[in-house]
Amino acid sequence: MDIITSVKDMQQRSSAARAAGQRLSFVPTMGSLHQGHLSLLEEGRKRGDLLVLSIFVNPTQFGQGEDFADYPRALQRDSELAASVGVDIIFAPTAADMYPKGYATYVDVDGITENLCGASRPGHFRGVTTVVSKLFNIVQPDLAFFGNKDFQQLAVIRRMTSDLNVPVEIVGLPIFREADGLAMSSRNVYLTEEQRQEALVLSQSIAEAKRLAAAGESDCETIISKVTELISSQAETRIDYVQICHQLSLEEQKQVDNDSVILLAVFIGKTRLIDNSFF
Ligand code: AMP
């Protein structure tokens, strides 16, 4: 496995692989890998000849006062995990190489970036779509793998690649969870033991929403108020949003139907966690 840090070297390596007829699988991440990331890599391994993992804590997708400086970084451990699932190349660029002096170009997706995380994290998706566009141009993948965990991010990336005719197939994969239901996240390391316990309320309240819908409740307001009550019963929680939306448009719905997805963002202490599920 190679670790490439230069944008130019990565681009040359990808161009050569493509010229040799190789199919490129790509998994973009911010590192601090967990089983959720590994599930994307395993799928990428199966479907491509050359598997590229990027690790880049992208400054442009963090807002002021967010955790850019504190975000966990663990390149040594990540390298061992990546090697264990057959990654061929880790691309770990520097911020200076990705955003050199004079950098001035950004990719903006309207509409579906305005609700949910887009509303509470202004500029976040602009940073995401910009870095993903750059990574696609550098790595030149045939396939790129993303998790449903960041449901809105995946929808935004699908919109962007479709709108800009980007020749990359976007593959979305299920949320990988701990045995007790907590969605895996690099940010889970911020939680104290008590907070880790409280964080279970995210998946538990989603399960309750699904139970209500399965029992015939279709009114979104009623389901959301039950979920809100459950989350609020925990001492250190603060709800950012609880919404039931159409899975493609991400517009809020009044009635649950086959296209509905419930999405949550909840602070546990200072740590903001997200989770979601189809019904
Ligand atoms: P991150 O490094 O957290 O920005 O995530 C990199 C990729 O891994 C994104 O496509 C995420 O949606 C995906 N991912 C993160 N957590 C999970 C999880 N628990 N299950 C599946 N995919 C995940």
PDB file of C-alpha atoms and ligand atoms in Angstrom, residues 27-31 34 36-37 39-40 61 71 145-150 153 173-177 183-186, ligand 1:
ATOM      1  CA  VAL A  27     -13.626   6.210  -0.645  1.00  0.00           C
ATOM      2  CA  PRO A  28     -13.220   9.797   0.588  1.00  0.00           C
ATOM      3  CA  THR A  29     -12.949  10.222   4.383  1.00  0.00           C
ATOM      4  CA  MET A  30     -11.594  12.495   7.075  1.00  0.00           C
ATOM      5  CA  GLY A  31      -9.754   9.541   8.630  1.00  0.00           C
ATOM      6  CA  HIS A  34     -13.954   2.868  12.081  1.00  0.00           C
ATOM      7  CA  GLY A  36     -18.344   2.133   8.965  1.00  0.00           C
ATOM      8  CA  HIS A  37     -15.492   3.406   6.793  1.00  0.00           C
ATOM      9  CA  SER A  39     -17.531  -1.326   5.116  1.00  0.00           C
ATOM     10  CA  LEU A  40     -17.253   1.261   2.316  1.00  0.00           C
ATOM     11  CA  GLN A  61     -16.370  22.280   5.573  1.00  0.00           C
ATOM     12  CA  TYR A  71     -11.025  16.465  14.994  1.00  0.00           C
ATOM     13  CA  PHE A 145     -18.564   5.116  -2.072  1.00  0.00           C
ATOM     14  CA  PHE A 146     -20.434   7.105   0.577  1.00  0.00           C
ATOM     15  CA  GLY A 147     -22.375   6.171   3.713  1.00  0.00           C
ATOM     16  CA  ASN A 148     -26.071   6.770   4.329  1.00  0.00           C
ATOM     17  CA  LYS A 149     -24.960   7.936   7.753  1.00  0.00           C
ATOM     18  CA  ASP A 150     -24.459  11.395   6.223  1.00  0.00           C
ATOM     19  CA  GLN A 153     -24.330  14.816   2.180  1.00  0.00           C
ATOM     20  CA  LEU A 173     -24.141   2.155   1.553  1.00  0.00           C
ATOM     21  CA  PRO A 174     -26.007   1.432   4.829  1.00  0.00           C
ATOM     22  CA  ILE A 175     -25.173   2.928   8.215  1.00  0.00           C
ATOM     23  CA  PHE A 176     -22.820   0.730  10.216  1.00  0.00           C
ATOM     24  CA  ARG A 177     -23.783   0.617  13.906  1.00  0.00           C
ATOM     25  CA  ALA A 183     -24.215   4.830  14.546  1.00  0.00           C
ATOM     26  CA  MET A 184     -20.426   4.654  14.228  1.00  0.00           C
ATOM     27  CA  SER A 185     -18.792   8.058  13.949  1.00  0.00           C
ATOM     28  CA  SER A 186     -15.279   9.401  14.355  1.00  0.00           C
TER      29      SER A 186
HETATM   30  P1  AMP B   1     -16.211  10.915   7.515  1.00  0.00           P
HETATM   31  O1  AMP B   1     -14.789  10.530   7.524  1.00  0.00           O
HETATM   32  O2  AMP B   1     -16.874  10.715   8.839  1.00  0.00           O
HETATM   33  O3  AMP B   1     -16.459  12.262   6.932  1.00  0.00           O
HETATM   34  O4  AMP B   1     -16.974   9.891   6.585  1.00  0.00           O
HETATM   35  C1  AMP B   1     -16.434   9.396   5.398  1.00  0.00           C
HETATM   36  C2  AMP B   1     -17.461   8.503   4.752  1.00  0.00           C
HETATM   37  O5  AMP B   1     -17.785   7.432   5.627  1.00  0.00           O
HETATM   38  C3  AMP B   1     -18.794   9.223   4.454  1.00  0.00           C
HETATM   39  O6  AMP B   1     -19.297   8.766   3.213  1.00  0.00           O
HETATM   40  C4  AMP B   1     -19.662   8.777   5.592  1.00  0.00           C
HETATM   41  O7  AMP B   1     -21.052   8.801   5.284  1.00  0.00           O
HETATM   42  C5  AMP B   1     -19.184   7.364   5.804  1.00  0.00           C
HETATM   43  N1  AMP B   1     -19.529   6.913   7.143  1.00  0.00           N
HETATM   44  C6  AMP B   1     -19.273   7.531   8.320  1.00  0.00           C
HETATM   45  N2  AMP B   1     -19.807   6.839   9.347  1.00  0.00           N
HETATM   46  C7  AMP B   1     -20.425   5.769   8.799  1.00  0.00           C
HETATM   47  C8  AMP B   1     -21.175   4.667   9.339  1.00  0.00           C
HETATM   48  N3  AMP B   1     -21.398   4.542  10.638  1.00  0.00           N
HETATM   49  N4  AMP B   1     -21.648   3.748   8.477  1.00  0.00           N
HETATM   50  C9  AMP B   1     -21.442   3.861   7.134  1.00  0.00           C
HETATM   51  N5  AMP B   1     -20.736   4.872   6.566  1.00  0.00           N
HETATM   52  C10 AMP B   1     -20.244   5.803   7.388  1.00  0.00           C
END
